XYZ file of C-alpha atoms in Angstrom:
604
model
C -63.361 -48.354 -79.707
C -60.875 -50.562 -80.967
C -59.036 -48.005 -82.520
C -58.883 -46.203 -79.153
C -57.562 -49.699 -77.060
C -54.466 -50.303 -79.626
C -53.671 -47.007 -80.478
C -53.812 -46.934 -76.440
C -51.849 -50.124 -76.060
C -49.209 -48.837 -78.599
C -49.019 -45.538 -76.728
C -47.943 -46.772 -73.300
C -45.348 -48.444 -74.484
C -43.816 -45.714 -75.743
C -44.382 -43.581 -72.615
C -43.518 -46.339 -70.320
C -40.216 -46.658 -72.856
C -39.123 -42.730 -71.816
C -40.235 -42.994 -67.733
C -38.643 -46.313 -67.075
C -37.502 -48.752 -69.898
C -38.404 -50.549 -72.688
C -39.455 -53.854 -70.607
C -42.582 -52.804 -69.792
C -44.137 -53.920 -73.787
C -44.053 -57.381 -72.769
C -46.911 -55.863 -69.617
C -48.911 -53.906 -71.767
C -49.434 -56.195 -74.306
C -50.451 -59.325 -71.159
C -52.450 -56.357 -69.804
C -54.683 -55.778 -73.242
C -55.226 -59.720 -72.875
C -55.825 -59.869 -69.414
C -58.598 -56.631 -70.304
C -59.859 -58.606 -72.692
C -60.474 -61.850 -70.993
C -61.637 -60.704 -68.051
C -64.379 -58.539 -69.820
C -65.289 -61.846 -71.463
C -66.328 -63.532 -67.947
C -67.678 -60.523 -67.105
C -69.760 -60.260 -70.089
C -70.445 -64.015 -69.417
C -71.980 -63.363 -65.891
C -74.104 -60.509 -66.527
C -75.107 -60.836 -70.338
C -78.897 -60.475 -69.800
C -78.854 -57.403 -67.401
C -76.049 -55.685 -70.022
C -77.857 -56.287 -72.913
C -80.917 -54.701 -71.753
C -79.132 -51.830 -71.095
C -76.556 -52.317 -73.843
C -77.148 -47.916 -74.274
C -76.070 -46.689 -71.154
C -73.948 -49.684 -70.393
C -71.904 -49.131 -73.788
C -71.489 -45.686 -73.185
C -70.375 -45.968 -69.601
C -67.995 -48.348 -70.770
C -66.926 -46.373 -74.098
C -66.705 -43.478 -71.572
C -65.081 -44.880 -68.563
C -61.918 -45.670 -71.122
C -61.818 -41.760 -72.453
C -61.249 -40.941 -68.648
C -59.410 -43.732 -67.165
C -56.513 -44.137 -70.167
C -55.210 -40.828 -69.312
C -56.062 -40.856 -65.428
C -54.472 -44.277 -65.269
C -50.882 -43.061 -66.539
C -50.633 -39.906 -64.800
C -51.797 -42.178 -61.690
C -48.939 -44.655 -61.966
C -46.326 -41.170 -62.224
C -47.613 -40.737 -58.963
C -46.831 -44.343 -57.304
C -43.539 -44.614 -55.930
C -41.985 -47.709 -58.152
C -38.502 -48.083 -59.557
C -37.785 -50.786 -61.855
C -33.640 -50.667 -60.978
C -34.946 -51.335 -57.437
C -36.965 -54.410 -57.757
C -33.558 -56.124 -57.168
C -32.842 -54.942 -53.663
C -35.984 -53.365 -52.396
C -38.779 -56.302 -52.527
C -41.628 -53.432 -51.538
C -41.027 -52.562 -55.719
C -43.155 -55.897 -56.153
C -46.365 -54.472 -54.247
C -45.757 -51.216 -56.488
C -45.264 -53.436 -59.841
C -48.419 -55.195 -58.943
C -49.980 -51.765 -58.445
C -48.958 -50.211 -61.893
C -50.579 -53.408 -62.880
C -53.905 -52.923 -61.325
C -54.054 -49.425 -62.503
C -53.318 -50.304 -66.395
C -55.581 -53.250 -66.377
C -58.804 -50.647 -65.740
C -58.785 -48.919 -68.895
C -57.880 -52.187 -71.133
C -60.881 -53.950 -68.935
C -63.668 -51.673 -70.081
C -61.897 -50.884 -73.592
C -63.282 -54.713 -74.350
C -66.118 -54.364 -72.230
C -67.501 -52.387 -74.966
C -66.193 -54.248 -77.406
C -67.439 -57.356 -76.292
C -71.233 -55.608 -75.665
C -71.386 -54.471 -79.160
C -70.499 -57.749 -80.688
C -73.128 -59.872 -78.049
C -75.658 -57.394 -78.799
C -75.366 -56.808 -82.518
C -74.765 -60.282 -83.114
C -77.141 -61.100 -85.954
C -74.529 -59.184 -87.906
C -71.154 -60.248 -85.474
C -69.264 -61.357 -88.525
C -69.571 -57.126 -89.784
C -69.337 -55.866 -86.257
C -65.586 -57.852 -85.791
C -64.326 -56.663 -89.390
C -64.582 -53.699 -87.928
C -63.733 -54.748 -84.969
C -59.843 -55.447 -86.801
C -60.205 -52.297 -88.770
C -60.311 -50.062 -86.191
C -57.310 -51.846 -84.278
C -55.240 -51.679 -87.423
C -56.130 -48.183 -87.911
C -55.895 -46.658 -84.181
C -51.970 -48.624 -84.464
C -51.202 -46.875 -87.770
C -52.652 -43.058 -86.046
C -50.881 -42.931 -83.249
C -48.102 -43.913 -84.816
C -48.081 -41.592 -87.483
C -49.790 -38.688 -84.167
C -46.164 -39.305 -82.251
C -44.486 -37.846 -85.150
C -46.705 -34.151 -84.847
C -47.234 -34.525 -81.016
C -45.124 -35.680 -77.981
C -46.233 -38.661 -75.940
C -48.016 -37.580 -72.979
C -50.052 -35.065 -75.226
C -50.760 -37.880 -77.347
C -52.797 -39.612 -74.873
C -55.996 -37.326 -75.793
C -56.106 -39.629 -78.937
C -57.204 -43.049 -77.434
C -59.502 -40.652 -74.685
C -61.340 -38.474 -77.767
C -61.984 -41.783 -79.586
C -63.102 -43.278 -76.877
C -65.488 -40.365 -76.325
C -66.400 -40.562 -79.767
C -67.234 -44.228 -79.323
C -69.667 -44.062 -76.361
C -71.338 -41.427 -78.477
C -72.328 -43.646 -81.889
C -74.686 -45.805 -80.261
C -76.384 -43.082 -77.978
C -79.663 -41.473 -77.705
C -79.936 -37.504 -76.926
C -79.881 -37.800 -73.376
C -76.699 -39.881 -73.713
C -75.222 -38.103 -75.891
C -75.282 -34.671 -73.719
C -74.327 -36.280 -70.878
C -71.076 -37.710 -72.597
C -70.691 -33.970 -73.967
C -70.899 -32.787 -70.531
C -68.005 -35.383 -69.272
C -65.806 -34.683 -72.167
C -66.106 -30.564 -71.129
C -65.458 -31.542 -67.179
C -62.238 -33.746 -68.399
C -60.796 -30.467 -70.353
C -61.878 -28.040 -67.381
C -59.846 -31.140 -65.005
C -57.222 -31.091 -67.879
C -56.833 -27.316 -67.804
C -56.977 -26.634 -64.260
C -54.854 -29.517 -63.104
C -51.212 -28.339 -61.206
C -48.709 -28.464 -64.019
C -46.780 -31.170 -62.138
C -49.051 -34.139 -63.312
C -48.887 -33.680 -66.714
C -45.180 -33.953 -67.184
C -43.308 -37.112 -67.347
C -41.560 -38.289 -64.752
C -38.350 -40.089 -65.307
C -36.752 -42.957 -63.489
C -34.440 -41.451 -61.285
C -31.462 -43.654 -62.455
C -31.526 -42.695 -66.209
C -28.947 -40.491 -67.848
C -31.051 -37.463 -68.422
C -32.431 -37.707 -64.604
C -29.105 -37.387 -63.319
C -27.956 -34.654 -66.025
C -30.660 -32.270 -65.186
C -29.580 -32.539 -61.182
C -26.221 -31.218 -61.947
C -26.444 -26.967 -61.715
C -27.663 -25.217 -64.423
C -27.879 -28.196 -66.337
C -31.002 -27.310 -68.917
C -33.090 -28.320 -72.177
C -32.409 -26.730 -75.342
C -34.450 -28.733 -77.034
C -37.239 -31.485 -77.819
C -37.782 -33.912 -80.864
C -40.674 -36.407 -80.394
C -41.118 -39.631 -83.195
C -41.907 -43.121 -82.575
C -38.214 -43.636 -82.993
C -37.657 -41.978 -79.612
C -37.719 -38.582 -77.829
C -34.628 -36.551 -78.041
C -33.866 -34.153 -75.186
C -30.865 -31.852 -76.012
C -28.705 -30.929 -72.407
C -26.894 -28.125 -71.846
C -24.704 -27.998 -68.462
C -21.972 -24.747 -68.539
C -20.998 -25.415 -64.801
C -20.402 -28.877 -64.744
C -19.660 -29.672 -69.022
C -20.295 -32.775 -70.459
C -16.899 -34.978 -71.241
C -18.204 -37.824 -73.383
C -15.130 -40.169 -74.616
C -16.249 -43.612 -74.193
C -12.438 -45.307 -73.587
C -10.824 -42.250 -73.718
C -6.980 -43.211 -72.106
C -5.427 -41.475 -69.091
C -2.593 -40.762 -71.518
C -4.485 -38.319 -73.907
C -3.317 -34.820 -73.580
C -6.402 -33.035 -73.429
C -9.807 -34.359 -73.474
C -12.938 -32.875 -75.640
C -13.970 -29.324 -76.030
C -17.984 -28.249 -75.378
C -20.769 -30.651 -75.818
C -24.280 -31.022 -75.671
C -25.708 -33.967 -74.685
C -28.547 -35.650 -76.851
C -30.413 -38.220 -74.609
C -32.872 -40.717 -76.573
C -35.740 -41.443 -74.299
C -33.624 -40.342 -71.160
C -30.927 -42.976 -71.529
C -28.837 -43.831 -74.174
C -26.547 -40.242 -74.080
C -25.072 -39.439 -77.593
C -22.758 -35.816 -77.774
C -22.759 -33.214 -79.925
C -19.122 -31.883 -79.812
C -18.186 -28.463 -80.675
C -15.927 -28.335 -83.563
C -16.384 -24.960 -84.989
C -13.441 -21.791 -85.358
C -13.226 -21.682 -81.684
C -13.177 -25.342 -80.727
C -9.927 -27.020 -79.494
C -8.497 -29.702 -81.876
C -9.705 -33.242 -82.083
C -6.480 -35.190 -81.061
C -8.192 -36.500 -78.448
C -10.134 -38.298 -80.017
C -6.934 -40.515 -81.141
C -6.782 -41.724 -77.725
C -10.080 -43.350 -77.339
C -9.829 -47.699 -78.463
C -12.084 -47.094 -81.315
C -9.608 -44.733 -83.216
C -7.578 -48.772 -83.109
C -8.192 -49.567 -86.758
C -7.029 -46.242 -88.372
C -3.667 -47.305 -87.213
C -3.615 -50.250 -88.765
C -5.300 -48.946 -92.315
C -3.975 -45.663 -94.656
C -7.005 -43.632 -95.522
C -9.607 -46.442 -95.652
C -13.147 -45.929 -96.867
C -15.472 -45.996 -93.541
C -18.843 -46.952 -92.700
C -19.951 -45.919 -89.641
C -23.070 -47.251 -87.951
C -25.172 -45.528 -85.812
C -23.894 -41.749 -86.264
C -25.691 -40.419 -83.271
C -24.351 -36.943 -82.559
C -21.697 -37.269 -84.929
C -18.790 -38.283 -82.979
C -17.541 -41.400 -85.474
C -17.516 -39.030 -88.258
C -15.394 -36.936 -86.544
C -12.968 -39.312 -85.713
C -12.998 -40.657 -88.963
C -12.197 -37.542 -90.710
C -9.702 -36.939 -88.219
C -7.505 -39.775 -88.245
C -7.592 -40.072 -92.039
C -10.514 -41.428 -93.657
C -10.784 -40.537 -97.305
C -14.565 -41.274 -97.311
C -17.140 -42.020 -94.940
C -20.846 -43.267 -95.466
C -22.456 -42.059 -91.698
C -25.983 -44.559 -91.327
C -28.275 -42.916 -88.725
C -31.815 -44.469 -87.837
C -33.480 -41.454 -86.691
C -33.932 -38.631 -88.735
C -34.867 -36.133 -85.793
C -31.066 -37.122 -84.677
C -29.598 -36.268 -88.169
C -31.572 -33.257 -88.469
C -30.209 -31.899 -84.863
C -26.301 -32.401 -86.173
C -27.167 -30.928 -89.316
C -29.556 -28.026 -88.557
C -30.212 -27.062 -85.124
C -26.739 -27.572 -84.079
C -25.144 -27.847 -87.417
C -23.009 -24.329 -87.001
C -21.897 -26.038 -83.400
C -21.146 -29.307 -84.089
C -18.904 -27.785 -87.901
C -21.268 -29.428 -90.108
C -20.149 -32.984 -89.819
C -22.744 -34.823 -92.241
C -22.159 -32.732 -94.992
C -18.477 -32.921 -94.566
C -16.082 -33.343 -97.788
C -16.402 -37.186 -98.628
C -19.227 -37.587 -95.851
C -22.329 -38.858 -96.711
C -25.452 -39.112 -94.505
C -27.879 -41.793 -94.799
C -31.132 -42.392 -92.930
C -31.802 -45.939 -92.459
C -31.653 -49.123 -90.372
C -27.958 -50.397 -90.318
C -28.519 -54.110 -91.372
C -30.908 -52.396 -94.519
C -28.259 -49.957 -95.618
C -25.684 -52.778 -95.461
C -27.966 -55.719 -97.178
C -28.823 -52.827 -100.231
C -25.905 -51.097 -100.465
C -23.545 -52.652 -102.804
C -20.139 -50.408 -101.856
C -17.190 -52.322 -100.260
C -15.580 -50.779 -97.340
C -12.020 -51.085 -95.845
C -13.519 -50.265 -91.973
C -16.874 -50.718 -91.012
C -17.158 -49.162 -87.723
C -20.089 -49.773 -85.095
C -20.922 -46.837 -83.172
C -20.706 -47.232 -79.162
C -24.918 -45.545 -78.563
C -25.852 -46.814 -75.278
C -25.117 -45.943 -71.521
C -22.616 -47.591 -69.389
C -24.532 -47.627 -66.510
C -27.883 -49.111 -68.623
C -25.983 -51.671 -70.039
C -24.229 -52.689 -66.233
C -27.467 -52.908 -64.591
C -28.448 -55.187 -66.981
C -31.630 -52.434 -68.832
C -31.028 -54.395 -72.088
C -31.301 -58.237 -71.091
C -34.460 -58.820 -73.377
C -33.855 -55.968 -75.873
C -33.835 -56.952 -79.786
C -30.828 -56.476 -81.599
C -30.358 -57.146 -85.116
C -26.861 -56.158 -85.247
C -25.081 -57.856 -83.012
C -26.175 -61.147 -84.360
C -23.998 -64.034 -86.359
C -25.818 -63.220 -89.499
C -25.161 -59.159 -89.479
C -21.657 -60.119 -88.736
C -21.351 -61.971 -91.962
C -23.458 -59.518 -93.650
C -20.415 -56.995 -92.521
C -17.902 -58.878 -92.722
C -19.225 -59.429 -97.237
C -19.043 -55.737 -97.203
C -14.992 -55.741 -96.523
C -12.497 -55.229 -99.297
C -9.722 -57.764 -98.951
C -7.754 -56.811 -95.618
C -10.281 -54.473 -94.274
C -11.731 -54.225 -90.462
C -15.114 -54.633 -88.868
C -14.339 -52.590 -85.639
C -16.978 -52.743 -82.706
C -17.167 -51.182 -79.251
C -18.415 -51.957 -76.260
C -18.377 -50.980 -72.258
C -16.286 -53.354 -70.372
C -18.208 -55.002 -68.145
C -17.315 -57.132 -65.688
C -17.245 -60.165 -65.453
C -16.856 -59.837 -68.978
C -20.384 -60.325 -70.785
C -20.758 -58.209 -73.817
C -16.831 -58.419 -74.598
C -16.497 -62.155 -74.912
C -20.227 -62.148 -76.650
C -18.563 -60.615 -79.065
C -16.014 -62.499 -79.699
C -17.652 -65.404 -79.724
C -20.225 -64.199 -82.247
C -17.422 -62.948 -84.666
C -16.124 -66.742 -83.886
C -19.124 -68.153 -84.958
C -19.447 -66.045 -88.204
C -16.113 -66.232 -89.582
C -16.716 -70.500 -88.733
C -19.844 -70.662 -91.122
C -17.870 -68.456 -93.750
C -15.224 -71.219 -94.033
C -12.557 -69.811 -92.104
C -9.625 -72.408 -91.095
C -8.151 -70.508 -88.388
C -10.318 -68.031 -87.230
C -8.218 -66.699 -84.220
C -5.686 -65.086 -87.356
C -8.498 -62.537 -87.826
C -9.296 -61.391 -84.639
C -7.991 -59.031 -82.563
C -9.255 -57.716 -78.809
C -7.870 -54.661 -76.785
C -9.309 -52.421 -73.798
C -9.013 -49.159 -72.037
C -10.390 -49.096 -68.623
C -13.696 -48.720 -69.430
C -14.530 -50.012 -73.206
C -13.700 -53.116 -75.487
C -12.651 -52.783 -78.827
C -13.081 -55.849 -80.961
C -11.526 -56.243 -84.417
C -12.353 -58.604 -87.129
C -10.226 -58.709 -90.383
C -11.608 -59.917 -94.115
C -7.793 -61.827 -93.697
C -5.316 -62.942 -91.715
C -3.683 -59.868 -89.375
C -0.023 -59.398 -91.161
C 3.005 -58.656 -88.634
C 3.354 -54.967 -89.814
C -0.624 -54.204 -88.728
C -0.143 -56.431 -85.777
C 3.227 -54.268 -84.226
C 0.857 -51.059 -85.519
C -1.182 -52.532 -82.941
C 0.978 -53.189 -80.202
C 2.937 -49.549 -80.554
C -1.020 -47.706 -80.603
C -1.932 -49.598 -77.113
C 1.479 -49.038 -75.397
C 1.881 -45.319 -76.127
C -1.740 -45.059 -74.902
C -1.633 -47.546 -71.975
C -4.576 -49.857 -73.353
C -4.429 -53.282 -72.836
C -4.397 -56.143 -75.672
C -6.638 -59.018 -74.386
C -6.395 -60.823 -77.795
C -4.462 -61.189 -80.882
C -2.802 -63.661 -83.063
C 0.324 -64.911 -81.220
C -0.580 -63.177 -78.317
C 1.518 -64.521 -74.937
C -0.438 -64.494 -71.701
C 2.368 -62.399 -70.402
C 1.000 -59.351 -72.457
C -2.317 -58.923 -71.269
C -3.209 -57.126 -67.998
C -0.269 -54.873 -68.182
C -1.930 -51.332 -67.612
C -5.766 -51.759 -66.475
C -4.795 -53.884 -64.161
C -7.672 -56.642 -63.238
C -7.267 -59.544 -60.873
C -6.716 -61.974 -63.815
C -6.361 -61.752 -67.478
C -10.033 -62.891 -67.769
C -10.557 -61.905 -71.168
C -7.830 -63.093 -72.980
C -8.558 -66.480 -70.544
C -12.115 -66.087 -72.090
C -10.529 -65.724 -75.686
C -8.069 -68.460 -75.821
C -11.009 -70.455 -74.352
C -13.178 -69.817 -77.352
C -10.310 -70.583 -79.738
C -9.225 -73.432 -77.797
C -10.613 -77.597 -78.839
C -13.708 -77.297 -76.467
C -15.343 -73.699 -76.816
C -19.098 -75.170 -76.012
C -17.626 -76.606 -72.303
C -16.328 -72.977 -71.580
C -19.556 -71.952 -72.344
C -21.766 -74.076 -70.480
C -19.241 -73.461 -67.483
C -19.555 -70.420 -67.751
C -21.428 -67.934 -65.389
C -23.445 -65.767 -67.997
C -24.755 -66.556 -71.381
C -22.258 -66.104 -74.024
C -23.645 -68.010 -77.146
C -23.824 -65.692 -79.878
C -27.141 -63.964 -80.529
C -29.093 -65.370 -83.975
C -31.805 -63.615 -86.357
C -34.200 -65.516 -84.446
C -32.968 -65.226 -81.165
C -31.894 -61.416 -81.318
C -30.653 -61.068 -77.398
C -27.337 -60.363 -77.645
C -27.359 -58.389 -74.332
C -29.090 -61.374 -72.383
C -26.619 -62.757 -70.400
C -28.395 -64.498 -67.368
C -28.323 -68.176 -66.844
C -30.524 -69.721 -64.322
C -28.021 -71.544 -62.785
C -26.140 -68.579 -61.641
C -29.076 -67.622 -59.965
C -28.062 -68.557 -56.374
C -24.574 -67.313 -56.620
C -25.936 -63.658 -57.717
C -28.674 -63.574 -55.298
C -26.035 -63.899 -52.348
C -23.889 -61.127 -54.223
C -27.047 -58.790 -54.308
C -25.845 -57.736 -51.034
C -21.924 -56.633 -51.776
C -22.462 -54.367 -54.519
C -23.269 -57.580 -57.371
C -27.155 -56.130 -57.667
C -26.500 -55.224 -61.788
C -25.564 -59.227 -61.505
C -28.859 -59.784 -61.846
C -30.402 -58.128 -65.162
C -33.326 -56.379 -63.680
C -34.789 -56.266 -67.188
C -35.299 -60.203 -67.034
C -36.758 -59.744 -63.674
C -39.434 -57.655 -64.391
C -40.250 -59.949 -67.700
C -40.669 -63.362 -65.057
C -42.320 -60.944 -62.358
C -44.965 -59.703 -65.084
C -45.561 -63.080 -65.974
C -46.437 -64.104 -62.298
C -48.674 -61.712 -62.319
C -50.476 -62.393 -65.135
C -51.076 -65.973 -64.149
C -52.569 -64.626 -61.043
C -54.684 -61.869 -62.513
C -55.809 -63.786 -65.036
C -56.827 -67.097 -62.575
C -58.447 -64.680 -60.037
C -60.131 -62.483 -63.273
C -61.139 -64.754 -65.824
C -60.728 -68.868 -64.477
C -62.373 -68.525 -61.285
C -65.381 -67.222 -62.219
C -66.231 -69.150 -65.209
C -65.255 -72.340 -62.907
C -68.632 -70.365 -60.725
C -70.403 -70.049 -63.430
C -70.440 -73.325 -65.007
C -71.274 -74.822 -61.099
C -73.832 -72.537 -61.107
C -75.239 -73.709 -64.931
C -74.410 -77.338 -63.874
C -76.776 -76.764 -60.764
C -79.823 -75.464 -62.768
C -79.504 -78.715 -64.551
């Protein structure tokens, strides 16, 4: 039983992950507790009638989880709640609150039976909860290693047949059959159910939602791991174009594509580059190809590989070796099977070399110096502007990875990193203040002599150099924005006059934000500011939370001209789960022990 309730608990985050986004881990995991405490007063206020049943009440229990922890997720498909929304359309909040109600069922009788076994075995309760931990460790660990061999939704028959299993150990015959006779009218339900309710259904506003919509858009493919499911998009009519920063000025833009989605969002493109695919000149024109300009052949690290499209541009603008870090092996094995032929074989490459690995890993083991250590640009623009990532962990946009990059530089050599441009700038100036704070703790004088900050009209590229920027790569520089109409917000010397010149915004905010960092009193400009720009730490990994509670007036009254994304919807959701918890778990657990001890207090 325990086994089932993690491996359960585990499970809907990672379906919950693909339909909306990642958020919803903090709810699941103050659902299991809420489950569990409420069973407890439960438990607590009818102990004598449940233990004299503890049979048919165990196996109802046992039973009514194997039923309810698949009925409870294809019931919440069904319910009409957006997370994006939540910000404009306060009905979202009923619907949260609903999803709520509807997850807290199977959790609640999950311990139910937990809780009977231990009050009614409890001569040997000390056995009974080793077990008890067992189990949870070992339903974790299964459907873990069960995502790798199964997809997600079909992966929801594990927590139901262990549950089944369950309700069967402690039960006589007649119990017994009748659990056999549930588990063959759940598969008859299963089988005969319209196809439509066992198929995940996608927030409306994520990448893949919105690719499939466009004509003849279709899947070619599937890959399903704990790491993520990969959806591979095909659209003829309407192709893909994926150049993050790609300028106005580039003379043709990329050939075919495929699109490879990671749990709907987070688009990554396969590009055509075999015998009949254009050149790759474009890709000189996006701000990323920056650093080649300013280095002759270097040696490259790229991390994050995705569909391939770093490699490509560093074998086409002159790398002489590249090391190409990719977390998930389903990804590699797309680019360099499936699609290998397509995409001209990228990873195996002359002087490429694949590795499968967390970035921050492969750079603490690996001993090799580089002269550019690129970071690859994975995530949506539209995710990252509505705020999706606000309480997402990252380990590699923190102060320590950036000195763990910046150790891996040979003398004169460029940690390059791009971002969307958001504005007001968030992630941009995050990132300059992080590089800021890391070349500070490595003993750097005069940090702003490393740093460097330019933009197309929709992506940042930040450079940080293991030395001070010479005049020759700084006029490099200069001549590769001009002929491509980017604009410099930052660089050593840099005169106010120079920013804002093609991308025109209202103001030179970022190279305002810049000289602000640089300037005698950094920590004013950012308590003044309006979003949260200290750099992100090892243990506070939320680089992309930028909300400040004092700002929280000021966006509410832009909700209503188009400033909605203002407002991070992914800390929302966090502070509106919370509520609810409090509630649940006053109406659920506190207010009926507070009747139960009047009521004990009254017999005596």
């Amino acid at each position: 039983m325990s086994a089932a309730a993690l491996a359960y608990e585990v499970l809907l985050m990672r379906l919950l992950s693909i339909v909306h986004w990642h958020h919803f881990a903090y709810m699941i995991i103050s659902l299991a507790l809420l489950g569990y405490g409420a069973s407890g007063t439960f438990i607590a206020l009818a102990r004598a009638r449940l233990l004299r049943h503890f049979e048919p009440a165990f196996a109802l229990a046992a039973g009514g989880f194997a039923l309810l922890a698949p009925a409870a997720f294809l019931l919440a498909q069904r319910l009409p709640f957006n997370a994006l929304e939540i910000v404009w359309d306060a009905r979202q909040l009923a619907w949260l609150g609903a999803l709520y109600l509807v997850f807290f069922a199977p959790f609640f009788l999950a311990a139910t039976a937990i809780g009977l076994a231990l009050a009614h075995y409890r001569a040997a309760a000390s056995r009974v909860y080793l077990y008890d931990l067992l189990g949870a460790g070992a339903g974790a660990l299964a459907i873990v290693a069960a995502l790798f061999v199964i997809d997600p939704l079909q992966a929801l028959g594990v927590p139901a047949m262990l549950g089944l299993a369950a309700a069967a150990v402690p039960a006589s015959g007649a119990w017994r059959r009748a659990i056999a006779a549930g588990a063959v009218c759940a598969l008859l339900v299963f089988a005969l159910s319209p196809g439509g309710w066992f198929t995940l259904r996608l927030s409306p506003y994520k990448g893949l939602s919105q690719a499939l919509a466009v004509v003849d858009a279709r899947v070619l493919a599937e890959r399903s791991s704990p790491l993520g499911l990969l959806t591979v998009v095909s659209s003829p009519t309407v192709p893909f174009r994926h150049a993050p920063g790609l300028s106005f000025n580039a003379p043709a833009g990329p050939g075919e594509q495929l699109a490879v989605f990671t749990d709907g969002d987070a688009m990554s493109a396969i590009t055509r580059n075999d015998a009949t695919a254009p050149d790759l000149a474009w890709l000189d024109y996006l701000t990323a190809a920056a650093p080649y300009h300013l280095l002759q052949t270097p040696r490259v690290l790229v991390l994050g590989a995705g569909g391939g499209q770093d490699v490509l541009l560093a074998r086409a603008l002159g790398a002489r070796a590249v090391d190409a870090v990719e977390l998930n092996p389903q990804m590699a094995a797309l680019v360099t099977g499936d699609y290998g032929a397509f995409a001209g074989h990228p990873f195996s490459s002359p002087g490429v070399r694949l590795h499968i690995g967390e970035a921050r890993a492969f750079v603490a083991r690996s001993g090799a110096r580089y002269d550019l250590i690129q970071m690859a640009l994975l995530d949506s623009a539209a995710a990252a502007s509505a705020g999706v990532h606000a309480l997402s962990e990252s380990y590699v946009y923190t102060v320590e990875a950036f000195s763990d990059y910046l150790a891996r530089l040979e003398p004169g050599g460029l940690l390059a990193i791009t971002r969307w441009l958001k504005l007001p700038p968030r992630d941009s100036l995050k990132l300059f203040a992080t590089a800021l704070e890391a070349l500070r703790r490595a003993g750097v004088s005069e940090p702003g002599r490393r740093l460097a900050m330019l933009r197309g009209w929709n992506t940042v590229t930040l450079l940080v150099a293991n030395g001070d920027f010479t005049p020759g790569s700084l006029t490099a520089l200069r001549e590769f924005c001009a002929a491509r109409s980017f604009d410099l917000a930052y660089y050593p010397g840099m005169r106010p006059e120079e920013a804002n010149r093609y991308n025109v915004l209202a103001a030179p905010i970022l190279f305002q934000g810049a000289t602000a960092l640089l300037g005698e009193h950094p920590q004013r400009f950012l308590a003044r500011y309006k979003f949260a720009l200290t750099p992100a730490s090892d243990d506070r990994p939320y680089f992309f939370h930028f909300f400040k509670w004092s700002s929280l007036g000021e966006l509410i009254d832009l909700r209503e001209r188009g400033g909605a994304g203002l407002l991070e919807w992914g800390y929302l959701v966090v502070v509106i789960t919370l509520a609810q918890a409090l509630a649940a778990g006053t109406l659920l657990i506190v207010l009926p022990l507070l009747v139960l001890r009047r009521s004990a207090f009254a017999q005596t």
